[in-house]
Coordinates of C-alpha atoms (C1' of nucleotides) in Angstrom, one line a residue:
Chain A
M21 CA 159.9 82.0 108.7
F22 CA 163.0 83.9 109.1
I23 CA 164.2 85.2 112.3
T24 CA 166.4 88.1 111.5
T25 CA 168.1 90.4 114.3
A26 CA 165.3 92.5 114.3
Q27 CA 162.8 89.8 115.0
V28 CA 164.6 88.3 117.4
T29 CA 162.3 89.9 120.1
N30 CA 159.9 87.2 118.7
H31 CA 161.6 84.1 118.9
N32 CA 160.1 81.0 121.1
Y33 CA 162.7 78.0 120.9
L34 CA 159.5 75.7 120.7
L35 CA 157.6 76.6 118.4
T36 CA 160.7 77.6 115.8
A37 CA 161.5 73.8 115.9
V38 CA 158.2 73.0 114.6
Q39 CA 158.7 71.9 110.9
T40 CA 158.2 74.3 108.4
D41 CA 155.3 73.0 106.7
E42 CA 153.5 72.5 109.7
F43 CA 154.2 75.8 111.2
E44 CA 152.6 77.5 108.0
R45 CA 149.5 75.8 109.2
L46 CA 150.1 76.9 112.7
K47 CA 151.1 80.3 112.0
P48 CA 147.8 81.9 111.1
H49 CA 146.4 81.0 114.9
L50 CA 149.1 82.6 116.2
E51 CA 148.9 86.2 117.9
L52 CA 151.8 87.9 119.0
V53 CA 150.9 89.6 122.5
Q54 CA 152.1 92.0 125.4
M55 CA 152.8 90.4 128.2
P56 CA 152.8 92.7 131.0
L57 CA 154.6 92.3 134.5
G58 CA 152.3 90.8 137.0
S59 CA 149.7 89.9 134.2
V60 CA 148.1 86.6 135.4
L61 CA 147.6 84.3 132.2
Y62 CA 145.3 81.9 134.5
E63 CA 144.3 81.2 138.0
S64 CA 144.2 77.9 139.6
A65 CA 141.2 75.7 138.7
S66 CA 139.9 78.4 136.1
R67 CA 139.2 77.1 132.6
L68 CA 142.2 77.8 130.1
Q69 CA 141.2 80.2 127.2
H70 CA 144.5 80.4 125.4
A71 CA 148.2 78.7 125.5
W72 CA 151.1 81.0 125.4
F73 CA 154.9 80.7 124.2
P74 CA 156.6 83.5 125.4
T75 CA 159.7 84.8 123.4
T76 CA 160.7 87.9 125.7
A77 CA 158.6 87.5 128.8
I78 CA 159.1 85.1 131.7
V79 CA 156.3 83.2 133.5
S80 CA 156.2 81.7 137.2
L81 CA 154.0 79.0 137.7
Q82 CA 152.8 78.9 141.2
Y83 CA 150.8 76.8 143.6
I84 CA 148.7 78.7 145.8
M85 CA 147.0 77.2 149.0
E86 CA 144.0 78.0 150.5
D87 CA 145.5 80.2 153.1
G88 CA 147.0 82.4 150.3
A89 CA 150.7 81.0 150.4
S90 CA 152.4 80.6 147.3
T91 CA 154.9 78.7 145.8
E92 CA 156.8 78.8 142.5
I93 CA 156.9 75.2 140.7
A94 CA 158.4 76.2 137.8
G95 CA 159.4 79.2 135.2
V96 CA 158.8 79.5 131.9
G97 CA 160.8 81.5 129.1
N98 CA 161.3 81.4 125.6
E99 CA 162.2 77.5 125.7
G100 CA 158.6 76.5 126.5
M101 CA 154.6 77.3 126.7
L102 CA 152.4 77.7 129.2
G103 CA 148.6 75.7 129.3
V104 CA 150.0 72.4 128.5
S105 CA 147.2 70.8 130.6
L106 CA 145.2 71.9 127.1
L107 CA 147.2 69.0 125.4
M108 CA 146.6 66.8 128.1
G109 CA 143.0 66.7 128.0
G110 CA 142.2 69.0 130.8
A111 CA 141.1 72.4 130.2
A112 CA 141.8 73.2 134.3
T113 CA 145.4 73.4 135.7
S114 CA 146.2 73.3 139.7
S115 CA 148.6 76.2 139.4
R116 CA 148.4 80.1 138.6
A117 CA 150.7 81.9 135.7
I118 CA 151.8 84.8 136.5
V119 CA 154.0 87.3 134.6
Q120 CA 157.6 87.5 136.3
T121 CA 159.4 89.6 133.7
G122 CA 157.3 91.5 131.2
G123 CA 157.8 91.2 127.6
C124 CA 156.3 89.5 124.5
G125 CA 154.6 86.2 123.7
Y126 CA 152.9 84.1 121.3
R127 CA 148.7 83.2 121.8
I128 CA 146.8 80.6 120.4
K129 CA 143.2 79.9 121.3
A130 CA 142.7 77.0 123.4
G131 CA 140.9 74.8 120.7
S132 CA 142.9 75.9 117.8
V133 CA 145.8 74.5 119.9
L134 CA 144.7 71.0 120.7
H135 CA 143.3 70.6 117.3
E136 CA 147.2 71.5 115.8
F137 CA 148.5 69.6 118.4
N138 CA 146.8 66.3 117.3
R139 CA 147.5 66.5 113.8
T140 CA 150.7 68.1 114.0
E141 CA 153.3 65.9 114.7
S142 CA 156.6 67.8 115.0
L143 CA 154.4 70.3 117.8
Q144 CA 153.5 67.2 119.4
R145 CA 156.8 65.6 119.6
L146 CA 158.3 69.0 120.9
S147 CA 155.4 69.3 123.4
L148 CA 155.9 66.2 125.2
L149 CA 159.7 67.0 125.1
Y150 CA 158.8 69.8 127.0
I151 CA 156.7 69.0 129.5
Q152 CA 159.6 66.1 130.4
A153 CA 161.6 69.1 130.8
L154 CA 158.8 71.1 132.6
I155 CA 158.4 67.8 135.2
T156 CA 162.2 67.5 135.7
Q157 CA 162.3 71.1 136.7
M158 CA 159.0 70.7 139.2
S159 CA 161.0 67.7 140.9
L160 CA 164.1 69.7 141.4
T161 CA 162.4 73.0 142.8
A162 CA 160.4 70.4 145.4
A163 CA 163.5 68.7 146.6
C164 CA 165.3 72.2 146.3
N165 CA 162.6 73.9 149.2
R166 CA 162.9 71.0 150.9
H167 CA 166.5 70.8 151.4
H168 CA 168.5 74.5 150.5
S169 CA 168.6 77.5 152.5
I170 CA 166.9 81.0 151.4
E171 CA 170.1 82.3 150.0
Q172 CA 170.8 79.2 147.8
Q173 CA 167.6 79.2 146.2
L174 CA 167.9 83.5 145.6
C175 CA 170.6 82.4 143.9
R176 CA 169.3 79.8 141.8
W177 CA 166.3 82.0 140.8
L178 CA 168.5 84.6 140.0
L179 CA 170.9 82.7 138.0
L180 CA 167.8 81.5 136.3
T181 CA 166.2 84.6 135.2
I182 CA 168.9 86.3 134.0
D183 CA 169.8 83.4 132.0
R184 CA 166.7 84.0 130.0
L185 CA 167.2 87.6 129.9
S186 CA 169.3 89.5 127.3
S187 CA 170.3 92.1 130.2
N188 CA 171.6 91.7 133.3
E189 CA 169.3 93.9 135.3
L190 CA 165.6 92.7 136.4
I191 CA 163.0 95.0 137.7
M192 CA 161.5 93.1 140.9
T193 CA 160.9 94.0 144.3
Q194 CA 162.2 91.7 146.8
E195 CA 158.4 91.0 147.9
L196 CA 157.5 89.4 144.4
I197 CA 160.7 87.3 144.9
A198 CA 159.8 86.0 148.6
S199 CA 156.2 85.3 147.3
M200 CA 157.8 83.1 144.6
L201 CA 160.2 81.5 146.7
G202 CA 157.4 81.1 149.5
V203 CA 159.3 82.6 151.6
R204 CA 158.9 86.3 154.1
R205 CA 160.2 89.2 152.3
E206 CA 162.5 89.7 155.3
G207 CA 164.2 86.6 154.5
I208 CA 164.8 88.3 150.9
T209 CA 165.8 91.2 152.3
E210 CA 168.5 89.3 154.2
A211 CA 170.0 87.3 151.7
A212 CA 170.0 89.9 149.3
G213 CA 171.9 92.0 151.6
N214 CA 174.6 89.6 151.8
L215 CA 174.8 89.0 148.2
K216 CA 175.1 92.9 147.8
N217 CA 177.9 92.7 150.4
A218 CA 180.0 90.1 148.7
G219 CA 179.8 92.3 145.8
F220 CA 177.6 89.8 143.6
I221 CA 174.7 91.8 143.0
N222 CA 173.5 95.5 143.6
Y223 CA 169.7 96.5 143.5
R224 CA 167.6 99.6 144.2
R225 CA 164.1 99.9 144.9
G226 CA 162.4 97.1 142.4
H227 CA 165.8 96.6 139.9
I228 CA 168.4 94.2 140.6
T229 CA 171.4 94.4 138.8
I230 CA 173.9 90.9 138.5
L231 CA 177.2 91.6 138.8
D232 CA 179.1 88.5 139.5
R233 CA 177.5 85.5 137.8
S234 CA 180.0 82.9 139.1
G235 CA 180.0 84.2 142.5
L236 CA 176.4 83.6 142.6
E237 CA 176.9 80.4 141.3
S238 CA 179.3 79.3 144.0
L239 CA 176.9 80.3 146.6
S240 CA 173.6 78.6 144.5
C241 CA 172.9 75.3 145.3
E242 CA 173.6 72.4 142.7
C243 CA 169.7 72.5 141.8
Y244 CA 170.6 75.8 139.1
K245 CA 173.3 73.9 137.3
V246 CA 171.0 70.7 137.1
V247 CA 168.3 73.1 135.3
K248 CA 170.2 74.7 133.3
K249 CA 171.6 71.5 132.1
E250 CA 168.2 70.1 131.3
F251 CA 167.4 73.3 129.6
D252 CA 170.3 73.4 127.3
C253 CA 169.9 69.8 126.5
L254 CA 165.9 70.5 125.9
L255 CA 166.7 73.1 123.2
S256 CA 170.0 71.0 121.8
T257 CA 166.7 68.2 121.3
Y258 CA 164.3 70.8 119.9
T259 CA 166.3 71.3 116.7
T260 CA 168.8 68.1 116.3
T261 CA 165.8 65.3 116.0
Q262 CA 164.1 67.3 113.5
H263 CA 164.7 69.9 110.5
S264 CA 164.3 73.2 111.9
H265 CA 163.1 76.2 109.9
S266 CA 164.4 78.9 111.8
Chain B
M15 CA 139.2 40.9 130.1
F16 CA 137.4 40.4 132.5
I17 CA 138.1 41.3 136.1
T18 CA 136.9 38.9 138.6
T19 CA 137.2 39.1 142.3
A20 CA 139.7 36.5 142.2
Q21 CA 141.9 38.8 139.6
V22 CA 141.4 42.1 141.8
T23 CA 145.2 42.3 142.6
N24 CA 145.8 42.4 139.1
H25 CA 144.3 45.5 137.9
N26 CA 145.3 49.2 137.4
Y27 CA 143.1 51.5 136.4
L28 CA 145.0 52.8 133.8
L29 CA 145.2 50.0 131.6
T30 CA 141.7 48.6 132.4
A31 CA 140.5 51.8 131.0
V32 CA 142.0 51.1 128.0
Q33 CA 139.5 50.2 125.0
T34 CA 138.8 46.5 124.6
D35 CA 140.4 46.0 121.0
E36 CA 143.2 48.2 121.7
F37 CA 144.3 46.5 124.6
E38 CA 144.2 43.2 123.3
R39 CA 147.2 44.5 121.2
L40 CA 148.7 45.5 124.0
K41 CA 148.0 42.4 126.5
P42 CA 151.1 40.6 124.6
H43 CA 153.5 42.9 125.9
L44 CA 152.6 42.9 129.3
E45 CA 154.2 40.8 132.0
L46 CA 152.8 40.6 135.4
V47 CA 155.8 40.5 138.0
Q48 CA 156.6 41.1 141.6
M49 CA 157.2 44.1 143.0
P50 CA 159.3 43.7 146.2
L51 CA 159.8 46.2 149.0
G52 CA 162.8 48.5 148.2
S53 CA 163.3 47.3 145.1
V54 CA 164.4 50.5 142.7
L55 CA 162.8 50.2 139.2
Y56 CA 165.0 53.0 137.8
E57 CA 167.6 55.6 139.2
S58 CA 168.2 59.0 138.2
A59 CA 169.8 59.6 134.6
S60 CA 169.6 55.7 134.1
R61 CA 168.0 54.3 131.0
L62 CA 164.7 53.3 131.3
Q63 CA 164.3 49.8 130.6
H64 CA 160.6 49.0 131.1
A65 CA 157.3 50.8 132.1
W66 CA 155.6 49.8 135.0
F67 CA 151.6 49.6 135.8
P68 CA 151.2 49.0 139.8
T69 CA 148.6 47.0 140.5
T70 CA 148.8 46.2 144.1
A71 CA 152.3 47.9 144.8
I72 CA 153.0 51.4 145.5
V73 CA 156.1 53.0 144.2
S74 CA 157.2 56.3 145.2
L75 CA 159.4 58.8 143.0
Q76 CA 161.9 60.6 144.8
Y77 CA 164.6 63.1 143.8
I78 CA 168.0 62.5 144.8
M79 CA 170.5 65.1 145.8
E80 CA 174.4 65.4 145.0
D81 CA 174.8 64.9 149.2
G82 CA 172.3 61.9 149.2
A83 CA 169.3 63.7 150.6
S84 CA 166.3 62.8 149.3
T85 CA 162.8 63.7 148.6
E86 CA 159.4 62.0 147.5
I87 CA 158.3 64.2 144.5
A88 CA 155.3 62.0 143.7
G89 CA 153.9 58.6 144.7
V90 CA 152.2 56.1 142.0
G91 CA 149.8 53.2 142.6
N92 CA 147.4 51.3 140.6
E93 CA 146.0 54.7 139.1
G94 CA 149.0 55.3 137.2
M95 CA 152.4 54.0 135.2
L96 CA 156.0 54.3 135.7
G97 CA 158.4 55.2 133.2
V98 CA 156.5 58.7 131.8
S99 CA 159.4 60.1 130.0
L100 CA 159.6 57.0 128.0
L101 CA 156.4 58.4 126.0
M102 CA 157.8 61.8 126.2
G103 CA 161.0 61.3 124.0
G104 CA 163.9 60.9 126.5
A105 CA 165.1 57.5 127.6
A106 CA 166.3 58.7 131.2
T107 CA 164.7 60.3 133.9
S108 CA 165.6 62.5 136.7
S109 CA 164.5 60.6 139.5
R110 CA 164.7 57.4 141.3
A111 CA 161.7 54.9 141.7
I112 CA 161.5 52.9 144.8
V113 CA 158.8 50.2 145.6
Q114 CA 157.6 52.0 148.9
T115 CA 154.5 48.7 149.6
G116 CA 155.5 45.4 148.1
G117 CA 152.9 44.0 145.7
C118 CA 152.3 43.0 142.1
G119 CA 152.8 45.0 138.7
Y120 CA 152.3 44.9 134.8
R121 CA 155.8 45.4 133.1
I122 CA 156.3 46.4 129.2
K123 CA 159.6 46.7 127.5
A124 CA 160.3 50.3 127.0
G125 CA 160.2 49.9 122.9
S126 CA 157.5 48.4 123.1
V127 CA 155.2 50.6 125.5
L128 CA 156.3 53.8 122.8
H129 CA 155.5 51.6 120.0
E130 CA 152.0 51.1 121.5
F131 CA 151.8 54.7 122.4
N132 CA 151.8 56.0 119.5
R133 CA 149.7 53.7 118.0
T134 CA 146.8 53.4 120.5
E135 CA 144.7 56.3 120.9
S136 CA 143.0 55.0 124.0
L137 CA 146.4 54.4 125.6
Q138 CA 148.0 57.7 124.5
R139 CA 144.7 59.8 125.9
L140 CA 144.9 58.1 129.2
S141 CA 148.5 58.4 130.0
L142 CA 148.3 62.4 129.0
L143 CA 145.7 62.3 131.4
Y144 CA 147.6 60.3 134.1
I145 CA 150.9 62.6 133.5
Q146 CA 148.5 65.9 133.9
A147 CA 147.7 63.9 137.3
L148 CA 150.9 63.6 138.2
I149 CA 152.3 67.0 137.6
T150 CA 149.4 68.2 139.6
Q151 CA 150.7 66.1 142.2
M152 CA 154.5 66.9 142.0
S153 CA 153.1 70.6 142.4
L154 CA 151.1 70.2 145.4
T155 CA 154.6 68.1 146.9
A156 CA 156.6 71.3 146.2
A157 CA 154.1 73.7 147.9
C158 CA 153.5 71.1 151.0
N159 CA 157.4 70.7 151.4
R160 CA 157.6 74.9 151.7
H161 CA 154.9 75.6 154.1
H162 CA 153.5 72.4 156.3
S163 CA 154.6 71.0 159.1
I164 CA 156.4 67.4 159.5
E165 CA 153.6 66.2 161.5
Q166 CA 150.8 67.4 158.9
Q167 CA 153.0 65.9 156.1
L168 CA 153.3 62.8 157.8
C169 CA 149.5 62.7 158.5
R170 CA 149.3 63.6 154.2
W171 CA 151.3 60.9 153.2
L172 CA 149.7 58.1 155.8
L173 CA 146.5 58.9 154.1
L174 CA 147.9 58.6 150.6
T175 CA 149.1 55.4 151.0
I176 CA 146.3 53.6 152.9
D177 CA 144.2 54.8 150.5
R178 CA 145.8 53.1 147.8
L179 CA 145.9 49.9 150.0
S180 CA 143.3 47.0 151.0
S181 CA 144.5 46.8 154.6
N182 CA 144.8 49.5 157.2
E183 CA 148.3 48.2 158.1
L184 CA 151.3 49.3 156.1
I185 CA 154.9 47.9 156.5
M186 CA 157.3 50.8 157.0
T187 CA 159.8 52.1 159.2
Q188 CA 160.0 55.2 160.0
E189 CA 163.5 55.8 158.8
L190 CA 162.0 54.9 155.2
I191 CA 159.1 57.2 155.7
A192 CA 161.8 60.1 156.8
S193 CA 164.0 59.4 153.6
M194 CA 160.5 59.9 151.4
L195 CA 159.5 63.1 153.1
G196 CA 163.0 64.1 153.5
V197 CA 163.2 65.0 156.7
R198 CA 165.0 63.4 159.8
R199 CA 164.1 60.0 161.5
E200 CA 163.9 61.7 164.5
G201 CA 161.4 64.1 163.3
I202 CA 159.1 61.5 162.3
T203 CA 159.7 59.3 165.6
E204 CA 158.0 62.2 167.4
A205 CA 155.3 63.5 165.0
A206 CA 154.2 59.3 164.7
G207 CA 154.7 59.7 168.9
N208 CA 152.0 62.6 168.9
L209 CA 149.5 60.5 166.6
K210 CA 149.9 57.3 168.5
N211 CA 149.0 59.3 171.7
A212 CA 146.3 61.1 169.9
G213 CA 145.1 57.2 169.0
F214 CA 145.1 58.0 165.5
I215 CA 147.6 55.2 165.0
N216 CA 149.4 52.7 166.5
Y217 CA 152.6 50.9 165.4
R218 CA 155.1 48.7 166.4
R219 CA 159.0 48.4 164.7
G220 CA 158.3 48.6 160.8
H221 CA 154.5 48.1 161.2
I222 CA 152.1 51.4 161.3
T223 CA 148.5 50.4 162.0
I224 CA 145.7 53.2 160.9
L225 CA 142.9 53.6 163.6
D226 CA 141.4 56.7 163.2
R227 CA 140.7 57.9 159.7
S228 CA 139.2 61.2 160.3
G229 CA 141.4 62.1 163.3
L230 CA 144.2 62.1 160.5
E231 CA 142.6 64.2 158.0
S232 CA 142.0 66.8 160.9
L233 CA 145.5 67.1 161.2
S234 CA 146.5 66.7 157.8
C235 CA 147.1 70.3 155.3
E236 CA 144.6 70.5 152.9
C237 CA 147.2 68.9 150.6
Y238 CA 145.6 65.2 151.3
K239 CA 141.8 66.3 150.4
V240 CA 143.5 67.9 147.4
V241 CA 145.0 65.1 145.9
K242 CA 142.6 62.7 146.8
K243 CA 140.1 64.6 144.9
E244 CA 142.4 64.6 142.1
F245 CA 143.1 61.0 141.7
D246 CA 139.1 60.6 142.2
C247 CA 138.8 62.8 139.5
L248 CA 141.2 61.2 137.3
L249 CA 139.6 57.8 137.7
S250 CA 136.2 58.6 136.9
T251 CA 137.6 60.7 133.4
Y252 CA 139.4 57.5 132.7
T253 CA 136.4 55.8 132.4
T254 CA 133.8 58.4 131.6
T255 CA 135.3 59.4 128.2
Q256 CA 135.3 56.4 126.8
H257 CA 134.0 52.8 126.8
S258 CA 135.9 50.3 129.0
H259 CA 136.7 46.7 129.3
S260 CA 136.6 46.3 132.6
Chain C
dT21 C1' 169.3 31.2 174.4
dA22 C1' 173.6 34.2 172.5
dA23 C1' 175.3 37.7 170.2
dG24 C1' 174.5 40.9 166.4
dT25 C1' 171.7 43.9 163.9
dT26 C1' 168.2 47.1 163.1
dG27 C1' 164.7 50.3 164.7
dT28 C1' 162.9 53.6 168.1
dG29 C1' 162.9 57.0 172.0
dT30 C1' 164.9 60.8 173.9
dA31 C1' 167.6 64.7 175.1
dC32 C1' 170.1 69.3 174.0
dG33 C1' 172.4 72.9 171.9
dA34 C1' 172.5 75.4 167.4
dT35 C1' 170.5 77.4 163.6
dA36 C1' 167.3 79.1 159.8
dC37 C1' 163.3 80.9 159.5
dC38 C1' 158.8 83.0 160.9
dG39 C1' 155.8 86.7 162.7
dC40 C1' 155.3 90.9 164.1
dA41 C1' 156.6 96.1 164.6
dC42 C1' 158.3 100.1 163.1
dA43 C1' 161.7 103.3 161.2
dG44 C1' 163.4 105.2 157.0
dA45 C1' 164.1 105.7 152.5
dC46 C1' 162.9 106.2 147.8
dG47 C1' 160.2 107.2 143.4
dC48 C1' 155.8 109.2 141.7
dT49 C1' 152.0 112.5 141.4
dA50 C1' 150.1 116.8 142.5
Chain D
dT23 C1' 158.3 121.3 146.7
dA24 C1' 155.1 118.7 149.6
dG25 C1' 152.6 114.6 150.5
dC26 C1' 152.1 110.2 149.7
dG27 C1' 152.5 104.8 149.1
dT28 C1' 155.6 101.6 148.2
dC29 C1' 159.9 99.2 149.0
dT30 C1' 163.5 98.0 152.3
dG31 C1' 166.2 97.6 156.4
dT32 C1' 166.4 96.2 161.0
dG33 C1' 165.5 94.2 165.6
dC34 C1' 163.3 91.0 168.5
dG35 C1' 161.7 86.7 170.4
dG36 C1' 159.2 82.0 169.0
dT37 C1' 159.4 77.8 166.7
dA38 C1' 160.0 74.3 163.8
dT39 C1' 163.4 71.4 162.5
dC40 C1' 168.3 70.1 162.7
dG41 C1' 172.4 67.6 164.0
dT42 C1' 174.6 64.6 167.0
dA43 C1' 174.9 61.3 170.5
dC44 C1' 173.3 57.9 173.1
dA45 C1' 170.1 54.1 175.8
dC46 C1' 167.3 50.7 174.9
dA47 C1' 164.0 47.6 172.9
dA48 C1' 163.0 44.4 169.0
dC49 C1' 163.8 41.3 166.3
dT50 C1' 166.7 37.8 163.7
dT51 C1' 170.2 34.6 163.0
dA52 C1' 173.4 31.4 164.5

DNA sequence: TAAGTTGTGTACGATACCGCACAGACGCTA
DNA sequence: TAGCGTCTGTGCGGTATCGTACACAACTTA
């Protein structure tokens, strides 16, 4: 498999790092699908039918409480996968996965991915690496929820989202961001207003444009840098420890 | 290996569920050690030297921020293990592990546990199951931090701790609980005072006694029940899917 | 027993965030 | 162009938690 510029939208780092010969075996099971904004890949406590490897899409993992309140616990882009619990012997999961930025991704049937995980050494190794990075991100989210202000968290969230996109504009309502961060919509309106006044972002109804990354970084909590570093580290580990076919 | 009543303090559910023949291979690497209150098993970003399987000890996983603020992201008792990142290809971890209730546990060298993980089918399967439960607990913690009051969280925390103990008294200062929940000590004093007035707990300097479990449950957020259920489920999965030697 | 250390109780203003209510603006559809 | 639904801006009182400060009580050690 060769990733050319024309195919760059079909690129998932985890998949790409799977060894060439093993990837050939995996390939027939992979299906490139649309992942439209707002679609729910799985609900909490539902049985997983597939695993996904996003390419251009970004997915938000959320925990939903009994009263409907939600909290994002991690984000997944083309550095990772969804449905890791399939690999761990549980068919269900405790979270909801909802597409936060529309795009594409590879899909693979639940049965196939488990079968391949067990017989494909490099997929197994890479998945475990990814799961560890995911755990780190979740820990950080828990701590960030506790200690940092809405404005700081909004900066972190915008930066992490922008980092996974090729553009500097994201299609996203304040309402949606609020539900991800688990705060009131008005809280986001206020924080976003501050960022706009500072000249760091601009926005109109459902669209946010990042104007000044470094400005956001200066207002963000440390959590952004830590997650970023973790991901950079993850991506280099994907490829350095073993031959890649990309 | 037979767990008799005299040995019951040496019992870790995960280890016990490892298949008999495979366990025999694991056994020489296991070392039963004291895990005294307050001792730090590993710091964040430090290189892991061992993995641990608590028997009577309870360990708190915390994320420490740059300014020193801490947040508990999960607790580990005799249902699980510490140092899961060793199994996942990373030698370091992003959290701190600190003994929250003194006791005993099995320790195994980092090199040995990775080696055995790769060649011991049941250990691998059980570890992955445990990691999934750990992820669930972490998700819940993130959401609970966001949405629930100090009093609710204190109830959850007390219940989860008591569930892992044989006694109904725990040795624990309010200061320590505060650092785990990531709140001010005064917040715990107030919440604990309310629980005392309600007759649900009693305490003196460094000791807390649970008087009324169901009272605590009624004030706790849903998170307690969810984690409890997850653990019950985990323990039954440990043993039902495969023969156990306990 | 005395001195020192550590844990707990209490108070008070500051502040971040919530819940609610409502007005207005944007953008889609007919 | 008009109408409608959705998104955003704003205000206001209520509340949980924070930061700080200090008094006192319980245990430890000399």
